[in-house]
Amino acid sequence: MNGEELTEQETALYDRQIRVWGADAQRRLSKSHILVYGMKGTIAEFCKNIVLAGVGSLTLVDDRAVSEEALSANFLIPPDESVCSGKTLAELCCDSLREFNPMVRVSVEKGDLASLGAEFFEKFDVVVISCCSLASKKLINEKCRKLSKRVSFYAVDCRDCCGEIFVDLQKYNYAKKKTDGATECELQYPSFQEAISVPWRSLPRKVSKLYFAMRVIERFEEAEGRKPGEIYIEDLPAVLKLKKELCEAQSVNESHIPDTLLERLVMGAKEFPPVCAIIGGTLGQEVIKAISSKGDPLKNFFFFDATDGKGMIEDISNPNLES
C-alpha cells in the first residue's frame, strides 16, 4: 500500500480528511481492500463510513434475500419492492454504496465464507464479519491468521440496544502521538478462540457484563443449531439454565450475568438502528486506524449498551499467550 501517490482527483475529493490524518494515511486507505460478510444494519453503517473515507475496494458477501428485519435497520436497501426482486442483500447494498463514492470499487462475491479456502482471504487487508455462528467466527479468524500477510479481522454483533465488536490485528505496529512527536508501539492480539478461552474467574471484576452475556447467547445458539439471532422469548428458561451451568463451570457468581440482560438480548435479537450507527461508526473508525497505522487501536473488545449510554473497551487476553 506504499509508494503510489494519490491522483489529482483523489486529492481534491478527500482534501478535508487529508488535512485531518495526512496524505500518507489517505494513500494507504485508497490502496486497501476490505471484505465484509453479513449485510445487517450495523454493517451498512460501517460500509457507508469507509466508502466515504475512500478505501480502494469493498467486497460484500450476503446471499440472503430481503426480509422485514433487514428493511427495519439497513438504510442501503431501496424501499421499492420491484428493485429488490430477485436480488440478494449484498447486490442491493452494492448498488447503493456505489452512489456514495464512485471512486471506490464496490463488488459482490457469492458463497459461504466459512467454506472458502485461505487463498480467497489473501486478496484483502481487512475482513469484517457479522451474522456469523460461533464456529464460523473461529474458523474465519484462523484462516486470516494463517496467511503469509497480516489481515485485520473484526467480528461485530448488534442485538436490540446492545452491541459488541471483536478485534484481532495479530502483531500490530503503529505510531502513537506524543507532545514531543510520535513513538512506535507494538501490540500482540489474541485470536477469537484464545480470547473467549480465557477463564472467566481470571478476568477483572469490572469486566462488562455484556461480554459474559454474549458468550452465553453464542453457546446457546450453537448448542441448538440456530442461526445467529434465531432466538425467542420461549428460549429464555433454557438460556438461563445454560448461564447457570457456565457460571458453575467457570467458578464465577451468577450475578456476573444479570437475568434481565439476557432477557433483553433474547427478546431483542433484532437490531436497533441508533445503536447500529454507534457500533458501525466505531467499527469504521477502528478499521481506518488499522489501515493507516495512526492512532491507538482498540484491543480487543468493544461493548455498547444504550440503556446507560456507555461504551467500554475490554482487553480479554491470556497474558501467557502474549510475547
Coordinates of C-alpha atoms in Angstrom, one line a residue:
M1 CA 0.0 0.0 0.0
N2 CA 3.0 2.3 -0.1
G3 CA 4.8 4.0 -2.9
E4 CA 1.9 5.1 -5.0
E5 CA 0.8 8.7 -5.0
L6 CA -2.8 9.9 -4.8
T7 CA -4.3 11.1 -8.1
E8 CA -5.3 14.7 -8.5
Q9 CA -8.9 13.6 -8.4
E10 CA -8.4 11.8 -5.1
T11 CA -6.6 14.7 -3.6
A12 CA -9.4 17.0 -4.5
L13 CA -12.2 14.7 -3.3
Y14 CA -10.5 13.8 0.0
D15 CA -9.0 17.2 0.7
R16 CA -10.7 17.7 4.1
Q17 CA -9.8 14.3 5.6
I18 CA -6.2 14.6 4.2
R19 CA -6.0 17.7 6.4
V20 CA -7.1 15.6 9.4
W21 CA -5.0 12.4 9.0
G22 CA -2.4 13.3 6.3
A23 CA -1.7 12.2 2.7
D24 CA 0.1 9.1 3.7
A25 CA -2.9 7.7 5.7
Q26 CA -5.2 8.6 2.8
R27 CA -2.9 6.8 0.3
R28 CA -3.0 3.7 2.5
L29 CA -6.8 3.9 2.6
S30 CA -7.1 4.3 -1.2
K31 CA -4.9 1.1 -1.7
S32 CA -6.8 -1.0 0.9
H33 CA -9.1 -3.9 0.1
I34 CA -12.0 -4.7 2.5
L35 CA -14.1 -7.8 2.7
V36 CA -17.5 -7.7 4.5
Y37 CA -19.8 -10.6 5.3
G38 CA -23.4 -10.1 6.6
M39 CA -25.2 -7.0 5.4
K40 CA -27.1 -6.1 8.6
G41 CA -27.8 -2.5 9.8
T42 CA -24.5 -2.2 11.7
I43 CA -22.5 -3.3 8.7
A44 CA -24.5 -0.9 6.4
E45 CA -23.4 2.0 8.7
F46 CA -19.8 0.7 8.6
C47 CA -19.7 0.3 4.8
K48 CA -21.1 3.9 4.3
N49 CA -18.4 5.3 6.5
I50 CA -15.4 3.6 4.9
V51 CA -16.7 4.1 1.3
L52 CA -17.0 7.9 2.1
A53 CA -13.5 7.7 3.6
G54 CA -12.1 6.4 0.3
V55 CA -10.9 2.8 0.6
G56 CA -9.7 1.2 -2.5
S57 CA -12.2 -1.6 -2.8
L58 CA -15.1 -3.1 -0.8
T59 CA -16.3 -6.6 -1.4
L60 CA -19.7 -7.6 0.0
V61 CA -20.9 -11.2 0.8
D62 CA -24.5 -12.0 1.7
D63 CA -26.7 -14.3 -0.4
R64 CA -29.8 -13.8 1.7
A65 CA -33.0 -12.2 0.2
V66 CA -34.5 -9.0 1.7
S67 CA -36.6 -9.6 4.8
E68 CA -38.7 -7.4 7.0
E69 CA -36.0 -7.4 9.6
A70 CA -33.4 -6.2 7.1
L71 CA -35.6 -3.4 5.9
S72 CA -36.0 -2.2 9.5
A73 CA -32.3 -1.5 10.1
N74 CA -30.5 -1.4 6.7
F75 CA -30.9 2.0 5.0
L76 CA -29.0 0.8 2.0
I77 CA -31.9 -1.3 0.8
P78 CA -34.2 0.6 -1.6
P79 CA -37.8 0.9 -0.4
D80 CA -39.1 0.0 -3.9
E81 CA -40.1 -3.7 -3.9
S82 CA -39.7 -4.0 -7.7
V83 CA -36.0 -3.1 -7.3
C84 CA -35.4 -5.7 -4.6
S85 CA -37.0 -8.6 -6.6
G86 CA -34.5 -11.3 -7.5
K87 CA -31.5 -9.6 -5.8
T88 CA -29.6 -10.6 -2.8
L89 CA -28.9 -8.3 0.2
A90 CA -25.3 -7.9 -1.0
E91 CA -26.3 -6.9 -4.5
L92 CA -28.8 -4.3 -3.3
C93 CA -26.3 -2.8 -0.9
C94 CA -23.6 -2.7 -3.6
D95 CA -25.8 -0.6 -5.9
S96 CA -26.5 1.9 -3.1
L97 CA -22.9 2.1 -1.9
R98 CA -21.6 2.9 -5.4
E99 CA -23.6 6.1 -5.4
F100 CA -21.9 7.3 -2.2
N101 CA -18.5 7.3 -3.8
P102 CA -17.9 6.3 -7.4
M103 CA -14.1 6.2 -6.8
V104 CA -14.4 3.2 -4.6
R105 CA -14.8 -0.2 -6.3
V106 CA -17.7 -2.0 -4.7
S107 CA -18.4 -5.6 -5.7
V108 CA -20.2 -8.7 -4.7
E109 CA -19.0 -12.3 -4.0
K110 CA -21.3 -15.2 -3.5
G111 CA -20.9 -18.2 -1.2
D112 CA -20.3 -19.0 2.5
L113 CA -17.1 -17.5 3.8
A114 CA -16.5 -20.4 6.1
S115 CA -16.3 -22.8 3.2
L116 CA -13.9 -20.7 1.1
G117 CA -10.2 -21.5 1.1
A118 CA -7.5 -19.4 2.8
E119 CA -6.3 -18.1 -0.6
F120 CA -9.6 -16.2 -1.0
F121 CA -8.8 -14.1 2.0
E122 CA -5.3 -13.3 0.7
K123 CA -6.7 -10.6 -1.5
F124 CA -7.9 -8.5 1.4
D125 CA -6.3 -6.3 4.0
V126 CA -9.3 -6.3 6.3
V127 CA -12.1 -8.9 6.9
V128 CA -15.3 -7.8 8.8
I129 CA -17.9 -10.4 9.6
S130 CA -21.4 -10.2 11.1
C131 CA -24.4 -12.7 11.3
C132 CA -21.9 -15.5 11.9
S133 CA -22.1 -18.5 14.2
L134 CA -19.5 -19.1 16.9
A135 CA -17.9 -21.8 14.9
S136 CA -17.7 -19.6 11.8
K137 CA -16.1 -16.7 13.8
K138 CA -13.4 -19.0 15.0
L139 CA -12.8 -20.6 11.6
I140 CA -12.6 -17.4 9.5
N141 CA -10.4 -15.8 12.1
E142 CA -8.0 -18.7 12.0
K143 CA -8.0 -18.6 8.2
C144 CA -6.9 -14.9 8.3
R145 CA -4.2 -15.8 10.8
K146 CA -2.7 -18.5 8.6
L147 CA -2.0 -16.2 5.7
S148 CA 1.5 -15.0 4.8
K149 CA 0.5 -11.4 5.2
R150 CA -1.3 -9.7 8.2
V151 CA -5.0 -9.4 7.7
S152 CA -7.0 -7.4 10.2
F153 CA -10.1 -9.3 11.5
Y154 CA -13.3 -7.9 13.0
A155 CA -16.4 -9.6 14.2
V156 CA -19.5 -7.4 15.1
D157 CA -22.8 -8.3 16.7
C158 CA -25.7 -5.9 17.4
R159 CA -28.8 -7.1 19.3
D160 CA -31.5 -4.7 20.3
C161 CA -29.8 -1.8 22.2
C162 CA -26.5 -3.7 22.7
G163 CA -23.5 -4.2 20.5
E164 CA -20.1 -5.9 20.5
I165 CA -17.0 -5.6 18.4
F166 CA -14.1 -8.1 18.5
V167 CA -10.7 -7.0 17.0
D168 CA -7.7 -9.2 16.0
L169 CA -4.9 -7.2 14.4
Q170 CA -2.4 -10.0 15.2
K171 CA 1.1 -8.4 15.7
Y172 CA 0.4 -4.8 15.1
N173 CA 2.8 -1.8 14.9
Y174 CA 1.5 1.8 14.9
A175 CA 2.6 5.4 15.6
K176 CA 1.4 6.9 18.9
K177 CA 1.3 10.6 19.1
K178 CA 3.0 12.4 22.0
T179 CA 3.7 16.0 22.8
D180 CA 7.3 15.7 21.7
G181 CA 6.5 13.8 18.5
A182 CA 5.5 10.2 17.8
T183 CA 6.7 6.9 19.1
E184 CA 6.4 3.4 17.6
C185 CA 4.3 1.0 19.5
E186 CA 3.5 -2.7 19.1
L187 CA 0.5 -4.8 20.3
Q188 CA 0.0 -8.5 20.3
Y189 CA -3.6 -9.6 19.8
P190 CA -5.1 -13.0 20.7
S191 CA -7.3 -14.9 18.2
F192 CA -11.1 -15.0 18.9
Q193 CA -10.7 -18.6 20.1
E194 CA -7.9 -17.6 22.5
A195 CA -9.8 -14.6 23.8
I196 CA -13.0 -16.4 24.7
S197 CA -11.0 -19.3 26.2
V198 CA -9.6 -17.0 28.9
P199 CA -11.1 -18.3 32.2
W200 CA -13.8 -16.0 33.5
R201 CA -12.5 -16.1 37.1
S202 CA -9.2 -14.6 35.9
L203 CA -10.9 -11.5 34.5
P204 CA -11.1 -8.2 36.4
R205 CA -14.4 -7.9 38.4
K206 CA -15.5 -4.8 36.4
V207 CA -15.4 -6.5 33.0
S208 CA -18.5 -5.6 31.0
K209 CA -21.4 -7.9 31.8
L210 CA -22.2 -7.9 28.1
Y211 CA -19.0 -9.9 27.5
F212 CA -20.4 -12.8 29.5
A213 CA -23.9 -12.4 28.3
M214 CA -22.9 -12.6 24.6
R215 CA -20.9 -15.7 25.3
V216 CA -24.0 -17.4 26.8
I217 CA -26.1 -16.4 23.7
E218 CA -23.4 -17.7 21.3
R219 CA -23.2 -21.0 23.2
F220 CA -26.9 -21.4 23.2
E221 CA -27.3 -20.8 19.5
E222 CA -24.5 -23.2 18.7
A223 CA -25.9 -25.9 21.0
E224 CA -29.4 -25.6 19.5
G225 CA -28.1 -25.4 15.9
R226 CA -29.6 -22.0 15.5
K227 CA -28.5 -19.2 13.1
P228 CA -27.3 -16.0 14.8
G229 CA -30.3 -14.1 16.1
E230 CA -32.6 -17.1 15.8
I231 CA -33.7 -16.9 19.4
Y232 CA -37.0 -16.3 21.0
I233 CA -38.6 -15.4 24.4
E234 CA -39.7 -19.1 24.7
D235 CA -35.9 -19.9 24.8
L236 CA -35.3 -17.8 27.9
P237 CA -35.6 -20.6 30.5
A238 CA -33.1 -22.7 28.6
V239 CA -30.8 -19.7 28.2
L240 CA -30.9 -19.0 32.0
K241 CA -30.2 -22.7 32.7
L242 CA -27.1 -22.6 30.4
K243 CA -26.0 -19.4 32.1
K244 CA -26.1 -21.2 35.5
E245 CA -24.1 -24.1 34.1
L246 CA -21.5 -21.9 32.5
C247 CA -21.1 -19.8 35.7
E248 CA -20.6 -23.0 37.8
A249 CA -18.1 -24.4 35.3
Q250 CA -16.2 -21.1 35.3
S251 CA -16.4 -20.7 39.1
V252 CA -18.0 -17.2 38.9
N253 CA -21.0 -15.8 40.6
E254 CA -24.2 -15.7 38.5
S255 CA -24.5 -12.0 39.3
H256 CA -21.9 -11.5 36.5
I257 CA -24.7 -12.1 34.0
P258 CA -28.0 -10.4 35.1
D259 CA -31.1 -12.3 34.0
T260 CA -32.6 -9.0 32.9
L261 CA -29.7 -8.5 30.4
L262 CA -30.1 -12.0 28.9
E263 CA -33.8 -11.4 28.7
R264 CA -33.2 -8.2 26.7
L265 CA -30.8 -10.0 24.3
V266 CA -33.3 -12.8 23.8
M267 CA -36.3 -10.6 23.3
G268 CA -34.5 -8.1 21.2
A269 CA -32.5 -10.2 18.8
K270 CA -33.2 -7.6 16.1
E271 CA -31.0 -4.5 15.6
F272 CA -31.9 -1.1 17.0
P273 CA -30.9 1.5 14.2
P274 CA -29.5 4.2 16.5
V275 CA -27.2 1.6 18.1
C276 CA -26.2 0.4 14.6
A277 CA -25.0 3.9 13.9
I278 CA -22.8 3.9 17.0
I279 CA -21.4 0.5 16.6
G280 CA -20.9 0.9 12.8
G281 CA -19.3 4.3 13.4
T282 CA -16.9 2.9 16.0
L283 CA -16.0 0.0 13.7
G284 CA -15.3 2.3 10.8
Q285 CA -13.0 4.4 12.9
E286 CA -11.1 1.4 14.1
V287 CA -10.6 0.0 10.6
I288 CA -9.4 3.3 9.3
K289 CA -6.9 3.5 12.2
A290 CA -5.7 -0.1 11.5
I291 CA -5.2 0.6 7.8
S292 CA -3.4 4.0 8.3
S293 CA -1.4 2.8 11.4
K294 CA -2.3 6.1 13.1
G295 CA -3.9 6.3 16.5
D296 CA -4.3 3.9 19.4
P297 CA -6.3 0.9 18.2
L298 CA -9.0 -0.9 20.2
K299 CA -7.8 -4.0 22.0
N300 CA -9.7 -6.2 21.8
F301 CA -13.4 -6.0 22.6
F302 CA -15.8 -3.0 22.5
F303 CA -19.2 -3.1 24.1
F304 CA -22.1 -0.6 24.0
D305 CA -25.4 -0.6 25.9
A306 CA -27.9 2.2 25.1
T307 CA -29.6 1.7 28.4
D308 CA -26.8 3.5 30.2
G309 CA -25.2 5.1 27.1
K310 CA -21.7 3.7 27.9
G311 CA -19.1 2.3 25.6
M312 CA -16.5 0.0 27.2
I313 CA -13.2 -1.3 25.8
E314 CA -12.1 -4.6 27.4
D315 CA -8.8 -6.3 26.8
I316 CA -9.6 -10.0 27.1
S317 CA -6.3 -11.7 26.7
N318 CA -4.3 -14.5 28.3
P319 CA -1.0 -12.9 29.4
N320 CA 0.7 -16.3 28.9
L321 CA 0.0 -16.2 25.2
E322 CA 1.4 -12.7 24.7
S323 CA 5.0 -12.2 23.7

